[in-house]
PDB file of C-alpha atoms in Angstrom:
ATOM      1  CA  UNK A  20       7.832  24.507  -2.337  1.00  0.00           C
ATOM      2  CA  UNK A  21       5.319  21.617  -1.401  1.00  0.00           C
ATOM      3  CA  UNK A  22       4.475  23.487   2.553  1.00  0.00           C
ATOM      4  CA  UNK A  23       3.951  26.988   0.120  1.00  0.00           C
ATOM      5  CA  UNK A  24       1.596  25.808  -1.945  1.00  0.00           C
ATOM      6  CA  UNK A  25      -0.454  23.571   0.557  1.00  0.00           C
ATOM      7  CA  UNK A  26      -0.638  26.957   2.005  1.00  0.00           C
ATOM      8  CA  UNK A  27      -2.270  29.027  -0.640  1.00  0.00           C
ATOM      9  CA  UNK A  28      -4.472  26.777  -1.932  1.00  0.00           C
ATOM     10  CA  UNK A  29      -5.791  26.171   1.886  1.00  0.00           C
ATOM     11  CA  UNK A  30      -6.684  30.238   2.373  1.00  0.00           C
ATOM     12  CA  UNK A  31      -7.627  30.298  -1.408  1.00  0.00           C
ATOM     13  CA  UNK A  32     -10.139  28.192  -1.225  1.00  0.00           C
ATOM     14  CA  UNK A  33     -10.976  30.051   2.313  1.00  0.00           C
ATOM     15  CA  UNK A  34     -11.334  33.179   0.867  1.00  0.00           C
ATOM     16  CA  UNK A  35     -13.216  32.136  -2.692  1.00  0.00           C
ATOM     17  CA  UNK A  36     -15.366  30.135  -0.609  1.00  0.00           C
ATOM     18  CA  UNK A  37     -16.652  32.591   1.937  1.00  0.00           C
ATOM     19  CA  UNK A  38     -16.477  35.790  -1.196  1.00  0.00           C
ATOM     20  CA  UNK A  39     -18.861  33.745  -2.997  1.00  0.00           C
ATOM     21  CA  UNK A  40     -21.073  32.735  -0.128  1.00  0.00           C
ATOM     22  CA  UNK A  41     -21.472  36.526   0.518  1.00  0.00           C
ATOM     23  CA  UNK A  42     -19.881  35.943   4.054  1.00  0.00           C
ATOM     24  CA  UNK A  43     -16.461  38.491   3.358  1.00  0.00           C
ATOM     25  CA  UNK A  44     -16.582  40.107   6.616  1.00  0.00           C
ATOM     26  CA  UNK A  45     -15.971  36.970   8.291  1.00  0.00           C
ATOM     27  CA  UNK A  46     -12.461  36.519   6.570  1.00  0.00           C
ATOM     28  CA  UNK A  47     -11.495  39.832   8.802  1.00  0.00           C
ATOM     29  CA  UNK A  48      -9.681  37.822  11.273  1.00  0.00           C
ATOM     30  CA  UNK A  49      -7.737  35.353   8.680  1.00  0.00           C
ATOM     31  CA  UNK A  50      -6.493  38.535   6.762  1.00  0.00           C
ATOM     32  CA  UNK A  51      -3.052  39.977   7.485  1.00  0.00           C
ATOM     33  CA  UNK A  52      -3.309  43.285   8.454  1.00  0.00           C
ATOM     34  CA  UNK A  53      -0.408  45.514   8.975  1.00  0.00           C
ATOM     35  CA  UNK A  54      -0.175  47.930  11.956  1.00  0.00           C
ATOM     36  CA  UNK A  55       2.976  50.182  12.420  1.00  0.00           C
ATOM     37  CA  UNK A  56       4.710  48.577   9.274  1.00  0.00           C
ATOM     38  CA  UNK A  57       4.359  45.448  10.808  1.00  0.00           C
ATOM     39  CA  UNK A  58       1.926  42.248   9.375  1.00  0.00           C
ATOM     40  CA  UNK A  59       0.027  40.726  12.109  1.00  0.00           C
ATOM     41  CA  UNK A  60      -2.699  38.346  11.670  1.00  0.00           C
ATOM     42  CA  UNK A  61      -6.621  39.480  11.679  1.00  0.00           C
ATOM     43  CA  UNK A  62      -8.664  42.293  12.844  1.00  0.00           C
ATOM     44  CA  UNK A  63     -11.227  42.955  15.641  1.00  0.00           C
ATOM     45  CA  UNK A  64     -14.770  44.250  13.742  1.00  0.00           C
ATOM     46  CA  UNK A  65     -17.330  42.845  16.699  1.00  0.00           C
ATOM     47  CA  UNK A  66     -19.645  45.896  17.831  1.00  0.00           C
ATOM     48  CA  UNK A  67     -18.722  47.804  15.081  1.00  0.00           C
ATOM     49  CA  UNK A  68     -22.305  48.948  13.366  1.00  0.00           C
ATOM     50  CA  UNK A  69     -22.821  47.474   9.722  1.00  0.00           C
ATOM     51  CA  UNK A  70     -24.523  49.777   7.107  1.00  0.00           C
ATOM     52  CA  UNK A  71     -27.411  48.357   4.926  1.00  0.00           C
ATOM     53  CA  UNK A  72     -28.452  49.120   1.600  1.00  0.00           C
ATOM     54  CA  UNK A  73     -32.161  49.679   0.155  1.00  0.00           C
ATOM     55  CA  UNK A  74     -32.675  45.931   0.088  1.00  0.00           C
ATOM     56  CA  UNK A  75     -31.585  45.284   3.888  1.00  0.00           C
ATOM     57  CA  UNK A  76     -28.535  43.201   3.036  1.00  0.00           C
ATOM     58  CA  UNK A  77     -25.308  44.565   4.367  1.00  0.00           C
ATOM     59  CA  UNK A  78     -22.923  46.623   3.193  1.00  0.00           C
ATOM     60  CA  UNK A  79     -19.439  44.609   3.147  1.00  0.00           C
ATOM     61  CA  UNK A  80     -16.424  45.449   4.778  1.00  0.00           C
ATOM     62  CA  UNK A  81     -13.892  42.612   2.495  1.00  0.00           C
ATOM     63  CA  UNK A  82     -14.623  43.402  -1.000  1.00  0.00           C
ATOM     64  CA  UNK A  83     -12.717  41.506  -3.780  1.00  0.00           C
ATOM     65  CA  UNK A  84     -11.058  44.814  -4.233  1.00  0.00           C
ATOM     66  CA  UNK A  85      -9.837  44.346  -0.889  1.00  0.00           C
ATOM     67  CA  UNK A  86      -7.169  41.646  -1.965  1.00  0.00           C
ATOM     68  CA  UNK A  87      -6.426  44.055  -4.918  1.00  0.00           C
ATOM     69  CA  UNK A  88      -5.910  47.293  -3.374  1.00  0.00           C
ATOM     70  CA  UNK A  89      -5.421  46.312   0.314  1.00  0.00           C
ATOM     71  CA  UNK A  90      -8.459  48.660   1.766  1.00  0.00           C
ATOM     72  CA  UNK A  91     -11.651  48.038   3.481  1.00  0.00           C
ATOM     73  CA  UNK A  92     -15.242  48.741   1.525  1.00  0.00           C
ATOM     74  CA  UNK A  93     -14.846  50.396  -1.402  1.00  0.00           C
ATOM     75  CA  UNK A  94     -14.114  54.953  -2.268  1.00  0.00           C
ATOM     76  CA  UNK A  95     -18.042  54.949  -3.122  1.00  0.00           C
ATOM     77  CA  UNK A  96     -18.995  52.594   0.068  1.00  0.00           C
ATOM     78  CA  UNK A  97     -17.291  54.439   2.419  1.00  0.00           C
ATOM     79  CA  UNK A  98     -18.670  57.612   4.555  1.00  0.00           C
ATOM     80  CA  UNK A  99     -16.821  59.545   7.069  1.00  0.00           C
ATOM     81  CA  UNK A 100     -19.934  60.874   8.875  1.00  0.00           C
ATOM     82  CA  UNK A 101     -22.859  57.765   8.793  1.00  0.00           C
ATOM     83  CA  UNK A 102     -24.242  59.067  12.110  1.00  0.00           C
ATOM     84  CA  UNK A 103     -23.168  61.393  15.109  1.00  0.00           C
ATOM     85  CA  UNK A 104     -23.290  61.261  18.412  1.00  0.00           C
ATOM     86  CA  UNK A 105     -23.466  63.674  20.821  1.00  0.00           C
ATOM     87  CA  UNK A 106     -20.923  65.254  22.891  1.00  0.00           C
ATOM     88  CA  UNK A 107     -23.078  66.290  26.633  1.00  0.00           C
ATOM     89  CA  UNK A 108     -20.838  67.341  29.320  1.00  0.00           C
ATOM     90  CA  UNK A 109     -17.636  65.882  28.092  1.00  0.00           C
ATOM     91  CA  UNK A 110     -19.853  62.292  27.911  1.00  0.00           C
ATOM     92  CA  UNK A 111     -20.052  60.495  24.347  1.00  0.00           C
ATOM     93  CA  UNK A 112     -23.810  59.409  24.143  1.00  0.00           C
ATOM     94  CA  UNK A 113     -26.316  58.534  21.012  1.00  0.00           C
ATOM     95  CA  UNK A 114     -27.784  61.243  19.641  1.00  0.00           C
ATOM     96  CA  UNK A 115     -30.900  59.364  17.783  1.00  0.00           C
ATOM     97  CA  UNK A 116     -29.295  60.213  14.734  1.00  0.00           C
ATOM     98  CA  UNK A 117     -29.299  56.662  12.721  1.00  0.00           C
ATOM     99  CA  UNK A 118     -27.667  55.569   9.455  1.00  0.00           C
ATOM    100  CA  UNK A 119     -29.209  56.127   6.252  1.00  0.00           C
ATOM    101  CA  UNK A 120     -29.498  53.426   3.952  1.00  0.00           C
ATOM    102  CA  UNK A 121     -26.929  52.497   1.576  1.00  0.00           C
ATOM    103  CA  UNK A 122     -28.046  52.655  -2.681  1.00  0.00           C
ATOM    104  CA  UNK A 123     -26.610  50.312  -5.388  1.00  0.00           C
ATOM    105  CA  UNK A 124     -24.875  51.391  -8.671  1.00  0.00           C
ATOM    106  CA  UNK A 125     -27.369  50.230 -11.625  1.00  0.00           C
ATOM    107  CA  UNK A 126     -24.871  49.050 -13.493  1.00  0.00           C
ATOM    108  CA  UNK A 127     -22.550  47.176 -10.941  1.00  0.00           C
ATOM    109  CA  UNK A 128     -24.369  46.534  -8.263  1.00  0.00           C
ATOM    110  CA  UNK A 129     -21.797  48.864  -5.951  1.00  0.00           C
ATOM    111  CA  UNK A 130     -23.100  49.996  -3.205  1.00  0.00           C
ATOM    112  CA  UNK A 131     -23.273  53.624  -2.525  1.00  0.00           C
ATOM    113  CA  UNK A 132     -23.014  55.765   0.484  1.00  0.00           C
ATOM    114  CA  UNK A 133     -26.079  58.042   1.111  1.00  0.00           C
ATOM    115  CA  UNK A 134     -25.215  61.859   1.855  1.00  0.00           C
ATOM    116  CA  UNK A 135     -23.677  62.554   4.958  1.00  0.00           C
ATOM    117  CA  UNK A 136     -25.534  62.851   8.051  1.00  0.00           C
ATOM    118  CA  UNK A 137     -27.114  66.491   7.837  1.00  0.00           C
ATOM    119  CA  UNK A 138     -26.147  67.108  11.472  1.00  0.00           C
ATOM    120  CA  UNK A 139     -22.340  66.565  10.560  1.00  0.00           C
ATOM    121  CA  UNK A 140     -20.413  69.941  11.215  1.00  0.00           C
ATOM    122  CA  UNK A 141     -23.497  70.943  14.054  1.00  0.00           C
ATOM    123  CA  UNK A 142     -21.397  72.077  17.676  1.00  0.00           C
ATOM    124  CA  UNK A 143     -21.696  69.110  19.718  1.00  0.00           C
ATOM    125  CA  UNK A 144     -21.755  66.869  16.921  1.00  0.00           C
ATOM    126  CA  UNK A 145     -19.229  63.847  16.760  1.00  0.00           C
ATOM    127  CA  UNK A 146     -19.689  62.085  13.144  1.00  0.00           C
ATOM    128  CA  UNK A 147     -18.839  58.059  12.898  1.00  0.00           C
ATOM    129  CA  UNK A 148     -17.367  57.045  10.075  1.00  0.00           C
ATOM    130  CA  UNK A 149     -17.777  54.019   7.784  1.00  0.00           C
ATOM    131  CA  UNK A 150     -15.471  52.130   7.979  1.00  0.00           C
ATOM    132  CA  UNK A 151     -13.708  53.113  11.623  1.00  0.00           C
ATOM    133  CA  UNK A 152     -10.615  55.085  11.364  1.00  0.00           C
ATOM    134  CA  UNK A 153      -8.532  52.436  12.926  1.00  0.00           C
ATOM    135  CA  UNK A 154     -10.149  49.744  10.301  1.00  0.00           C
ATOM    136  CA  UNK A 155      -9.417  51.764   7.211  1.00  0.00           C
ATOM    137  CA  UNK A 156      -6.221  53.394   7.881  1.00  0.00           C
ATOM    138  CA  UNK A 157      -4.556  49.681   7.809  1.00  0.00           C
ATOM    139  CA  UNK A 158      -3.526  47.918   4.585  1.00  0.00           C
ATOM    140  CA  UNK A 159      -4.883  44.134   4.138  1.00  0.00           C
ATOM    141  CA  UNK A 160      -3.463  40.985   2.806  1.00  0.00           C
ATOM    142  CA  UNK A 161      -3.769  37.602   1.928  1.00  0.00           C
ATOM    143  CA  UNK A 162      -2.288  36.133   5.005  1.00  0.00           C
ATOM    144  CA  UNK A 163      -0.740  33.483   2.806  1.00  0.00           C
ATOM    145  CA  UNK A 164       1.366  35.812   0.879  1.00  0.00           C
ATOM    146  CA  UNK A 165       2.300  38.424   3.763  1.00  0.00           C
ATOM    147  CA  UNK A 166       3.058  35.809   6.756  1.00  0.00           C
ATOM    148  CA  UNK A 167       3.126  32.065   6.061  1.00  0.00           C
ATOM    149  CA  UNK A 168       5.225  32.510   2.684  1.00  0.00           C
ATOM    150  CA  UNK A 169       8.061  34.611   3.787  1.00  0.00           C
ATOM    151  CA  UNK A 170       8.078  32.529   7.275  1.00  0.00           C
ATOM    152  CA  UNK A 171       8.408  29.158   5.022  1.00  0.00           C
ATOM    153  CA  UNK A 172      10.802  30.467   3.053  1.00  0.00           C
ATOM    154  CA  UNK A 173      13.149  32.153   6.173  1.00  0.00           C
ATOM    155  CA  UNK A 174      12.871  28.345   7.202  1.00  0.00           C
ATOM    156  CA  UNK A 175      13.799  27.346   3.869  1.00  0.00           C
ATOM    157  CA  UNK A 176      16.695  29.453   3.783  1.00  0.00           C
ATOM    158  CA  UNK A 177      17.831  28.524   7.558  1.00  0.00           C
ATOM    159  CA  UNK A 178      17.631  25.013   6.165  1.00  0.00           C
ATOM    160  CA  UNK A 179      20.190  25.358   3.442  1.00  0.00           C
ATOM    161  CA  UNK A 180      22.588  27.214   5.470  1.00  0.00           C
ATOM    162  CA  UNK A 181      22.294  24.717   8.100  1.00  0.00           C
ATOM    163  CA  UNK A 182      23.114  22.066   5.990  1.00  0.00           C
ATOM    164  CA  UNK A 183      25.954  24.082   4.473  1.00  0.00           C
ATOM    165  CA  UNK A 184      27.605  25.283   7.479  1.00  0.00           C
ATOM    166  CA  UNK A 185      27.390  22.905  10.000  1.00  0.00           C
ATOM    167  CA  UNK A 186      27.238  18.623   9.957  1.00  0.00           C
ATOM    168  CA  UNK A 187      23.484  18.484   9.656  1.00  0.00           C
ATOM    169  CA  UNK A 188      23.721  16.715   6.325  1.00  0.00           C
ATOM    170  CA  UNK A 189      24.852  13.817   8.184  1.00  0.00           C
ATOM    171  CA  UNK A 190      22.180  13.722  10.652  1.00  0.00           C
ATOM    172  CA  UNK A 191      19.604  14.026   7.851  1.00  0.00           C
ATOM    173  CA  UNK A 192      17.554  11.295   5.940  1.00  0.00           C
ATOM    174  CA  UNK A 193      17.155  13.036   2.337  1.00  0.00           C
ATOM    175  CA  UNK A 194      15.808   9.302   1.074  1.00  0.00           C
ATOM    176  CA  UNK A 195      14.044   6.584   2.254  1.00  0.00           C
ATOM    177  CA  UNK A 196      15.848   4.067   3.845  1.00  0.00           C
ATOM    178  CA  UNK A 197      14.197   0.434   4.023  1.00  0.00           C
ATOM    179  CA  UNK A 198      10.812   1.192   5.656  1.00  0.00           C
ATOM    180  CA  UNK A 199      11.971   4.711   7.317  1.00  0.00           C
ATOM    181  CA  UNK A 200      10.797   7.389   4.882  1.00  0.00           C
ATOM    182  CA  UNK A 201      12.860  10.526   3.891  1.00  0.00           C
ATOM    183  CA  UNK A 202      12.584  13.676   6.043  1.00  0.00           C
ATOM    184  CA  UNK A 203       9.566  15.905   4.949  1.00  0.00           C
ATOM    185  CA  UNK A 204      11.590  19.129   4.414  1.00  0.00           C
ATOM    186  CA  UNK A 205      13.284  17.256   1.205  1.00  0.00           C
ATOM    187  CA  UNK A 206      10.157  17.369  -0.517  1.00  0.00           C
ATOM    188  CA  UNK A 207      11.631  19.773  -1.934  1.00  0.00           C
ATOM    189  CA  UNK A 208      13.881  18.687  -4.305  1.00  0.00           C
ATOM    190  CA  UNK A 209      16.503  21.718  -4.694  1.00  0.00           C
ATOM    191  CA  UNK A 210      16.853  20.960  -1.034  1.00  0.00           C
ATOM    192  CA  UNK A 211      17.242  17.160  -1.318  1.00  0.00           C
ATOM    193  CA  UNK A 212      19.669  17.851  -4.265  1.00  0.00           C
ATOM    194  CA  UNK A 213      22.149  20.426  -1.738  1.00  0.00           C
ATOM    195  CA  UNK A 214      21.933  17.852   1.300  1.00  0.00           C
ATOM    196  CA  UNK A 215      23.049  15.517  -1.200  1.00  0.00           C
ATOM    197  CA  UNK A 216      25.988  17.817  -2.417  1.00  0.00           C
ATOM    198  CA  UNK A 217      27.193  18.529   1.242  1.00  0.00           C
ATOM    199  CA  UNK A 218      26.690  15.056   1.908  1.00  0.00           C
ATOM    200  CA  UNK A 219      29.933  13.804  -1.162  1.00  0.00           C
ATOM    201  CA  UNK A 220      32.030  17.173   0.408  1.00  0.00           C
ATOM    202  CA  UNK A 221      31.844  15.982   3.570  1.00  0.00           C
ATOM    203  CA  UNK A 222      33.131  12.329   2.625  1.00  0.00           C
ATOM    204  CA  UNK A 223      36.333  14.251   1.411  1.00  0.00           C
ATOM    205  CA  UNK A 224      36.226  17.088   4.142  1.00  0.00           C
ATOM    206  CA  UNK A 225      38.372  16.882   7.363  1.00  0.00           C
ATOM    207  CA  UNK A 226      35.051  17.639   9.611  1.00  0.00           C
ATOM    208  CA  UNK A 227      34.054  14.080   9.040  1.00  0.00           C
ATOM    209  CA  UNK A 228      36.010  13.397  11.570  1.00  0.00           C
ATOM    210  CA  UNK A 229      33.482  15.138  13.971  1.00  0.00           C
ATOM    211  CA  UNK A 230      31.024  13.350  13.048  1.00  0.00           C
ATOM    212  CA  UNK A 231      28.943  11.239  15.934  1.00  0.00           C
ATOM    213  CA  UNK A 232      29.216   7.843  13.929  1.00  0.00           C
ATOM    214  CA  UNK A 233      26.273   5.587  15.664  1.00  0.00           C
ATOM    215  CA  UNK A 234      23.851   9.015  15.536  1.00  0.00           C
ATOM    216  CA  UNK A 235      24.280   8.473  11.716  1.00  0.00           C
ATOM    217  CA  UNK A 236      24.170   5.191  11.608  1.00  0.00           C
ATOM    218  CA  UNK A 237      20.612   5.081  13.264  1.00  0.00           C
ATOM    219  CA  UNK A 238      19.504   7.938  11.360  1.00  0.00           C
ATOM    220  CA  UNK A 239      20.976   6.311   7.726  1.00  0.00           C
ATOM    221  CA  UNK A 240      23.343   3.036   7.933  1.00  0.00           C
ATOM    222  CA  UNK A 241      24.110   3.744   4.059  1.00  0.00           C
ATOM    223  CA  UNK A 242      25.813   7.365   4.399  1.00  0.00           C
ATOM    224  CA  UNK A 243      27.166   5.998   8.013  1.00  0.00           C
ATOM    225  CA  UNK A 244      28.321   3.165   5.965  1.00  0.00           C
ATOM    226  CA  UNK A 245      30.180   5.806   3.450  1.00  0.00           C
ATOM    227  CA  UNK A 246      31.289   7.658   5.943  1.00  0.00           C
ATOM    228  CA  UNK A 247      33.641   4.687   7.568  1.00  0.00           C
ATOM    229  CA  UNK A 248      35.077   4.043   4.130  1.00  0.00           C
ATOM    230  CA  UNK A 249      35.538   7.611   4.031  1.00  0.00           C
ATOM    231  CA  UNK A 250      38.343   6.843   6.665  1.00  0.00           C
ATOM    232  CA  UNK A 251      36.328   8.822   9.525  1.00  0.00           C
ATOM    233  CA  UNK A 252      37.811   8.135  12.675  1.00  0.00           C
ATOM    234  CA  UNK A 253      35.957   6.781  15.184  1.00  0.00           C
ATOM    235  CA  UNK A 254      37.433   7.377  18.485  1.00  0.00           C
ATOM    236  CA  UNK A 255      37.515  11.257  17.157  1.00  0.00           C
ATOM    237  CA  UNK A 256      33.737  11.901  17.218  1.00  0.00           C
ATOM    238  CA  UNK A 257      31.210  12.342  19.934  1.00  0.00           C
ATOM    239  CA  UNK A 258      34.075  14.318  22.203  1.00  0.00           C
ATOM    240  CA  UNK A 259      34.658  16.825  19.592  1.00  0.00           C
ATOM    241  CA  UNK A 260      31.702  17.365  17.568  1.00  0.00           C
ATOM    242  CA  UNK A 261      30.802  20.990  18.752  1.00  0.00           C
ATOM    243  CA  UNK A 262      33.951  22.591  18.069  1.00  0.00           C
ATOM    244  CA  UNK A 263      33.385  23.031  13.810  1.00  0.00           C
ATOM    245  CA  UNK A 264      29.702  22.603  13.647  1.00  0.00           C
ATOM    246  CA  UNK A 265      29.406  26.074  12.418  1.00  0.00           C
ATOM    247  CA  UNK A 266      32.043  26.116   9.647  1.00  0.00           C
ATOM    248  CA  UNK A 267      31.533  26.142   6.375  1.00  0.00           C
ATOM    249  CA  UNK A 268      32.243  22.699   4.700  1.00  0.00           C
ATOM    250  CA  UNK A 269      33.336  24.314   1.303  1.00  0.00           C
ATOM    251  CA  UNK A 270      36.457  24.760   2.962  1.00  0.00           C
ATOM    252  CA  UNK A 271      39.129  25.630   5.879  1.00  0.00           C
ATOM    253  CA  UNK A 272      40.091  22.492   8.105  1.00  0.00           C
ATOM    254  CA  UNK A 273      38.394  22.263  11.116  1.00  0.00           C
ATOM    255  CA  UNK A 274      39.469  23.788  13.937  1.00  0.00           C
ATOM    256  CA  UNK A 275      42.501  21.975  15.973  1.00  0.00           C
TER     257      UNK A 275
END
């Protein structure tokens, strides 16, 4: 589909664009994340404290194995005690303990978490992890491909059904007419092909009958046009056109 694919090349470029630029913790809140089996859109990271490796630069959160496995940093880039801090009189308060800095793989460039903290385990001590808990324990996705694509196609498929089940095919443009363009949903053509198909059953169907002639005829004179030498009966229309709306036009007559 047209809307799909307008879609994914949009956050593709977003994401190749900002991976390349070094700038992958900034794609945080256009990732899906998914939080009690549900896919919401982005995450929170402000205040939380970013490591740095030997060379000062920062030690990413998004990694391209992020859109590969799902997780944050990577099994040799992530610590679960980078500081502590100190427990005093049931208070949470900084304990001068500060992060060590972060090493690099020779060969990949990776970064590498230092040792933990040597007061980890001490009474009183409360290690931080790197990542946070509540960061790492979620699963991320391309938000194309978790949200927008099933949404489009839920829409997609509400679309078909609508046109098969009720008398929207008559209310539709699935063509240009003179210098009024087609409707932008039949862009795609497997769509614009099973208008079209409702549209010829409904010529031979009794629900023409419910059919709101002059609605037609200002969306598209032509089928409005087909539809009176159908034999669709005019003073039978606007009064009744609720009553089948939501039957199938494959078959049954409409109800009396």
């Amino acid at each position: 589909m047209k809307l799909e694919s307008m879609w994914r090349d949009w956050f593709s470029a977003l994401y190749t664009s900002a991976m390349e630029q070094g700038y992958g913790d900034y794609l945080l809140p256009y990732l899906a994340r998914e939080v009690l089996g549900e896919w919401r859109l982005g995450a929170n990271a402000s205040g939380i404290v970013s490591p740095a490796g030997t060379d000062w630069e920062a030690v990413p959160l998004v990694t391209p194995a992020t859109f590969k496995t799902g997780a944050l940093a990577t099994p040799k880039s992530r610590t679960t005690c980078m500081y502590t801090d100190a427990m005093v009189k049931g208070q949470l308060v900084t304990s001068g303990d500060m992060a060590r800095r972060w090493t690099r793989d020779a060969k990949t460039g990776e970064f590498i978490a230092p040792p933990l903290s040597p007061f980890a385990g001490q009474e009183g001590r409360i290690c931080v992890p790197w990542p946070p808990g509540d960061l790492l324990l979620s699963k991320y996705r391309r938000a194309d491909d978790a949200i927008i694509t099933p949404a489009v196609q839920a829409v997609a498929q509400l679309q078909r059904r609508r046109l098969s089940r009720s008398l929207d095919c008559a209310y539709v443009r699935p063509f240009a007419v003179g210098d009024r363009p087609a409707y932008a949903a039949f862009a795609d053509k497997s769509l614009q092909a099973h208008c079209v198909e409702m549209r010829k059953r409904l010529l031979t169907h009794p629900a023409r009958m419910q059919v709101e002639y002059e609605t037609v005829r200002a969306v598209d004179p032509e089928y409005a046009d087909a539809l009176r030498d159908a034999g669709r009966a005019d003073d039978c229309g606007p009064a009744r056109r609720g009553v089948n709306e939501d039957r199938r036009l494959q078959g049954g007559d409409p109800a009396p």
